[in-house]
Structures are given as structure tokens and as C-alpha cells.
Amino acid sequence: MPEAADVGTGNLLGVAMNERFLFVRPPRPLWPFNGPSSAFWPPLAFASLAAMLRERVHDLRVEILDAPALEMGWHTLEDEIRRRQPAFVGIGEEAASCVEGLRLARLAKSGGARVIAGGCFFGHVAPEVLRSGLIDTVVHGEGELTLIELVEALRDRSDAALARVAGISFLCDGEVVRTRPRPLITDLDSLPFPAYDLLPVERYGARSRNHPRLAAIEASRGCLGSCDFCVLWRQMGRSVGDHVVPQLRVKSPERLVEEIRVLLRHHDRGYLGWVDPCFNAHPQVPGRLAELLLRDGLRIGQSAWMRTDGLVRDAASGALASCVRAGLNEAYLGIERPDSDSLATLHKTSGLDDARAAMRLLRERFPEVLAIGSFIYGLPGDSPATVRAIHRLAIELDLDQFFFIPLTPLPGTPGWRSELWDATGEGFREFNFLPSGRPHGRHAALERALFFSLLLTWPPARLRGYWRRLFDHDPRKRRVGWRLIGRGARLHLNRLLSGWRGGRDDFGLIFPAWYES
Ligand code: B12
Ligand code: SF4
């Protein structure tokens, strides 16, 4: 791989004024646990990047096309891209939507746009996607500052200009060039407010009862932890030499209140989905923010991924009580494993005692908070007995719902190997955090054991848990309880039947009727 500094100068062309930079989220299948009304959150990455571009590159028309939110299928999207004729198209996908990302890149390129890919998936498969010829530049890690410089460099049309931009990869004479790492933005308060006005805001959570008028919002980037299987701390980590270390950065509570005020007053939002890798990683910010919201009489439903040890800490300090009073009503907890040894193997730093203590606190002091746990199976050495133990732990903890996620070799994590690259993208459908459902798949024996455990293991604690969830006196919890149980049952049955029936496999995802429209 040539060094960035070795790259020569290319041709120089004039800059067209008011070129269009179009961020596109293409049509995609739904994750089966989500209902159609809240399956698609506002794409906060695009809103944040667009706001920065708009603020710093004045002669650019910045737009976001969120096809799933508009129920826009491929046919209409193609017309729309032709009509808008963007000079640049920005894309960023989960691995599971790699098919859609590549299809979009092909479409954009055929219209003459230059395609820039970023995010937690493309950033870790840069050599592979660049060699596909569908993508011109890959942005690694945090995107805002890189994108400003990148647009200027692309307008310059020289490889030398590209080589000066930190945090990207591009092809030069058939070789992949990766430039020096981009330093993290030190003060997140310096980011402009996300460009919510460029999104079809009224569509998000429009018909949802549990997440009405949904907004996505971030309080922090990165994490204190460095769990093996996780891309999030890597995506927003700090480069030290040739490796990345975890780094947590937070916005100030004062800035966050302002953002929330704008979401409530200008965009009529009714529910906040915190997108933070770990909302309660910082010991002060969530609690202080909640106090400010309460002071201003702002109360709004909220969901967040949280650490169990942080939850215990914040219950003791009173911060958790403030958060719940300000509206926090859904906590997603990464509990992962039923034994300390495998937690240590995964470098998970919150443990089983934290999980037990957190769940006790939630049940006793915050019964209105819906507690959802996620667990990982498929580590080397896992056996049917391991997944049965995970299921028993989930029952013991008395969670309102739990997800079992197969250990997935996401690009960027140690499980990833470049041989797994699939240029069609289809192979990445299985990176959807769902049981594969294949009779001979990666984790077939574990998934069969899990299925039978879910079907046949009914200790009194599980029966009590179902009774409580389905007949909870809190109507929201009752509704969510019924829905999740129904969707879970549907998923497991469908996966089992599709394994038996053969034929087209949708990987457990739900393709909406408008997908090709
Ligand atoms: C909100 C969310 C959802 C929502 C909404 C999804 C949707 N499609 O609307 C729900 C809950 C429904 C969901 C579902 C799924 N999700 Co999700 N989701 C997220 C979450 C929490 C937030 C994304 C976000 O807004 N981040 C905040 C922004 C600001 O950060 P960012 O995306 O990293 O963007 C920055 C940089 O990465 C970069 N960047 C990003 N994109 C681009 C593009 C360009 C052009 C450039 C230049 C830069 C750039 O610049 C940005 C600003 O600095 C992330 C985790 C996370 N914290 O990121 C997972 C995450 C993206 N989801 C993930 C997954 C796997 C899924 C599912 C497949 C399974 C699941 N349920 O978890 C489904 C698929 C759903 C579907 N079909 O769309 C994984 C993806 C892993 C991977 N490498 O593929 C993540 C990373 C979580 C994880 N635990 O690993 N998800
Ligand atoms: S605590 Fe959560 S977000 Fe942080 S590294 Fe571990 S899995 Fe990732």
C-alpha cells in the first residue's frame, strides 16, 4: 500500500457552484422485532454530517433522502436520484444492508455522482469496497471534519489533495491508500445541531404508540469499555500509533437541553431514542441533563443502551431517579453471558453481580422502566448447555424481554477475516443479529437448543414474568410486552419453518411491500 505522502498530483478542474451533496438511506428490510412505525429512526449520522457541511461549505446544496422513512422503493429512488443529479452521494450502512449500500452506489455512479461511504461497516472494509469500483472514497471513524476537507479535495480532482485529508481511504493507481488517522473532535458541543430540517421529520414514529414522534439524539460518542465483539468503541476510538483505544466524549447537559428543546418545539418530537453506545457511561451527564429537563418542566419518553454497573452507581447517586422522572422508560442492557469467565474472554467489564443488582433496583424502585437484556451466543466452546444457561439467566433476571445475538464477525472486530468479504453483499445479511435459522448454519446446534429451551423451559419464574408483563398495570409496558412476545414467537417459528421448507431465505428480515416500488 503506498503511503499517502507518495501519491502524485492529478488533474485540476474548476469547481461547479451549488453542486448537490445527497446523503441517501436506501430501501431496506425491517428488523423483525420492530414494527413498521418505529423501525426507521432519523438517520442521525446524516443529519449531523449534513449540518456540518452546510455550515462550513457554503456553495454546496446539502440534502438527505431517507427512502425507508418515505416508504420509497428502488424504482422511485432511481428516478429521484436521476432527477436530483447529485455531484456527491454519501452512504453509510449496517453490514446487514450491504446489499442495499452497494446497489445504491451502483445507481449513484451510473448517474455520474462520486460516492463517499462511511460508518461502522464501510469504514472497516475499505480495501474491498474500493476495489469493487462502486465507491470513490471511504471515510473512517468520525465523519464531520473529514467530510468538509474531503469535499474540497474531491473538487480539486487530484490524488495529492485526497492524500492530505486525514481519515480516508481511496484508490490511487489501483492501490488502496489509507491516510493518517483523523484526530477526534475534542469538544462535541462544537458540532452544529443535527439538520433535522433536512429529514421528513413528521414520518418518524408517526403511527407509533410506544415511540410516538420519535427522534434520535446522542449525548456521547465512544465508550469507556472495549468489548471484543463491539464496533462502537472502535468507530469513535482514539488512534494511538497503529491501534485504537476507547475514548468517551460527552456533550454538556446544557447543550443537550437546547437540542431537546429544538426537537420538542420546532420538530414536535414526542420520544427520544438515545443512540449512544452507552448512555450512562459518564457518571454525571445523564443525571445533570435530567435535572435540567425537570427544572424546565420538560418530560419526554426516552430509551437508551445502558451499562448495568453505571445503573447501580446512578441509582445510588440519585441520577437514575432523575432520569426516570424526566422520562427514561426503556433500558437496553448488554448482559451477554451467564458466567464470569466468558465475560472476561469478551473483555466485558460489567459483570453478573452488576446485572443482578441492576435488575433488582429496576424491579423494586423503577418498575415503570422496561428492561431489555441482550445476550451473546456462539463463542468458541459454546454448547447447547451454554445457551440453556443463558436462557435460565434471562429468566432469573426477570427481564421484560431478551434478545439472543449470535457472535457476529463484524468487520473491525477480531472475528472478521477478509475471506468473509462477499462482493454481492448477500453474505452480510446474516450479520443481522438474528438466529440464522439454517439447519446446517454456523450455530445450528446452539440455535436448536435455544429454540427448544424457549419452547420447553417453563420454571415458575418465567410464568410469573410473563404474567407480570402481559398484565402489567402500566399500559405502555403491557403493550410493548405483548408486541415483543408476539414478534419473538413469529420470528422463531418463521426461522424454523424456513429452515425446513428451503426456498428463498429472507434471513428473518421483513421485506416491506414497497421495497422495489
Ligand atoms: C439507531 C440504531 C438502530 C435503530 C434504527 C435503525 C434504522 N435503520 O433506522 C434500530 C433500533 C431499529 C436498529 C436496528 C438495527 N441495527 Co442498529 N443501530 C442504531 C444505533 C444505536 C445508532 C446509529 C446512530 O445514529 N449513531 C449516531 C451517529 C452520529 O454515529 P455513526 O452512525 O457512527 O456516524 C458517524 C460515523 O460513523 C460517520 N459516518 C456514519 N455514516 C457515514 C456516512 C458517510 C457518507 C460519512 C462520510 C461518514 C459516516 O460519521 C458519523 C458522524 O461522525 C447504532 C449504534 C451506534 N451508536 O451507532 C446501531 C447499529 C448501527 N445497528 C446495528 C445493527 C446490527 C442493527 C440491526 C441489523 C440489528 C439490531 N437490531 O441491532 C438492525 C437493522 C435495522 C434495519 N434494517 O435498518 C449495528 C451495526 C453493526 C454493523 N457493523 O453492521 C450497530 C453499530 C449497533 C451495534 N451494536 O453494533 N438500529
Ligand atoms: S460497553 Fe457496550 S458500547 Fe461499550 S464497548 Fe462494550 S458493548 Fe460496546
Short mmCIF file of N, CA and C in Angstrom, two decimals, residues 1 24 57 96 117 144 169 254 290 307 313 326 329 332 367 378 431 449 496 502:
data_model
loop_
_atom_site.label_atom_id
_atom_site.label_comp_id
_atom_site.label_asym_id
_atom_site.label_seq_id
_atom_site.Cartn_x
_atom_site.Cartn_y
_atom_site.Cartn_z
N MET A 1 0.84 -1.20 0.00
CA MET A 1 0.00 0.00 0.00
C MET A 1 0.87 1.25 0.00
N VAL A 24 -27.97 9.42 1.13
CA VAL A 24 -29.11 8.55 0.82
C VAL A 24 -29.13 7.34 1.73
N VAL A 57 -19.35 24.44 4.19
CA VAL A 57 -19.11 24.50 2.73
C VAL A 57 -20.32 25.19 2.11
N ALA A 96 -25.62 -5.63 7.57
CA ALA A 96 -26.77 -6.39 7.09
C ALA A 96 -27.41 -5.74 5.87
N ALA A 117 -18.43 6.67 1.10
CA ALA A 117 -19.04 5.74 2.06
C ALA A 117 -18.38 5.92 3.41
N GLU A 144 -17.52 14.19 10.53
CA GLU A 144 -17.85 15.59 10.24
C GLU A 144 -16.66 16.38 9.67
N SER A 169 -9.74 6.50 2.95
CA SER A 169 -9.05 5.59 2.03
C SER A 169 -9.56 5.86 0.63
N GLU A 254 -26.07 21.24 29.23
CA GLU A 254 -26.71 22.48 28.78
C GLU A 254 -26.97 22.43 27.27
N ALA A 290 -31.05 15.35 33.15
CA ALA A 290 -32.41 15.09 33.62
C ALA A 290 -32.85 16.19 34.57
N ARG A 307 -25.16 0.65 30.74
CA ARG A 307 -24.33 -0.34 31.45
C ARG A 307 -25.00 -0.66 32.78
N ARG A 313 -24.60 2.43 40.03
CA ARG A 313 -23.95 3.67 40.53
C ARG A 313 -24.95 4.83 40.54
N ALA A 326 -37.56 12.23 34.41
CA ALA A 326 -37.56 13.05 33.19
C ALA A 326 -38.07 12.26 31.98
N ASN A 329 -37.78 5.46 30.00
CA ASN A 329 -38.68 4.33 30.28
C ASN A 329 -38.31 3.05 29.57
N TYR A 332 -31.89 -0.72 27.68
CA TYR A 332 -31.32 -1.88 26.99
C TYR A 332 -30.00 -2.21 27.68
N PRO A 367 -40.20 0.34 38.54
CA PRO A 367 -40.93 -0.69 37.80
C PRO A 367 -41.47 -0.18 36.46
N GLY A 378 -22.43 -18.35 20.78
CA GLY A 378 -21.61 -18.68 19.62
C GLY A 378 -20.12 -18.43 19.85
N PHE A 431 -25.44 -10.88 9.10
CA PHE A 431 -24.88 -10.07 10.18
C PHE A 431 -26.00 -9.21 10.78
N ALA A 449 -30.96 -25.75 20.24
CA ALA A 449 -31.06 -25.88 21.71
C ALA A 449 -31.81 -24.67 22.28
N LEU A 496 -37.60 -21.37 11.97
CA LEU A 496 -37.63 -22.83 11.99
C LEU A 496 -38.27 -23.35 10.70
N GLY A 502 -36.92 -24.81 3.02
CA GLY A 502 -35.97 -24.43 1.98
C GLY A 502 -36.53 -23.22 1.25
#
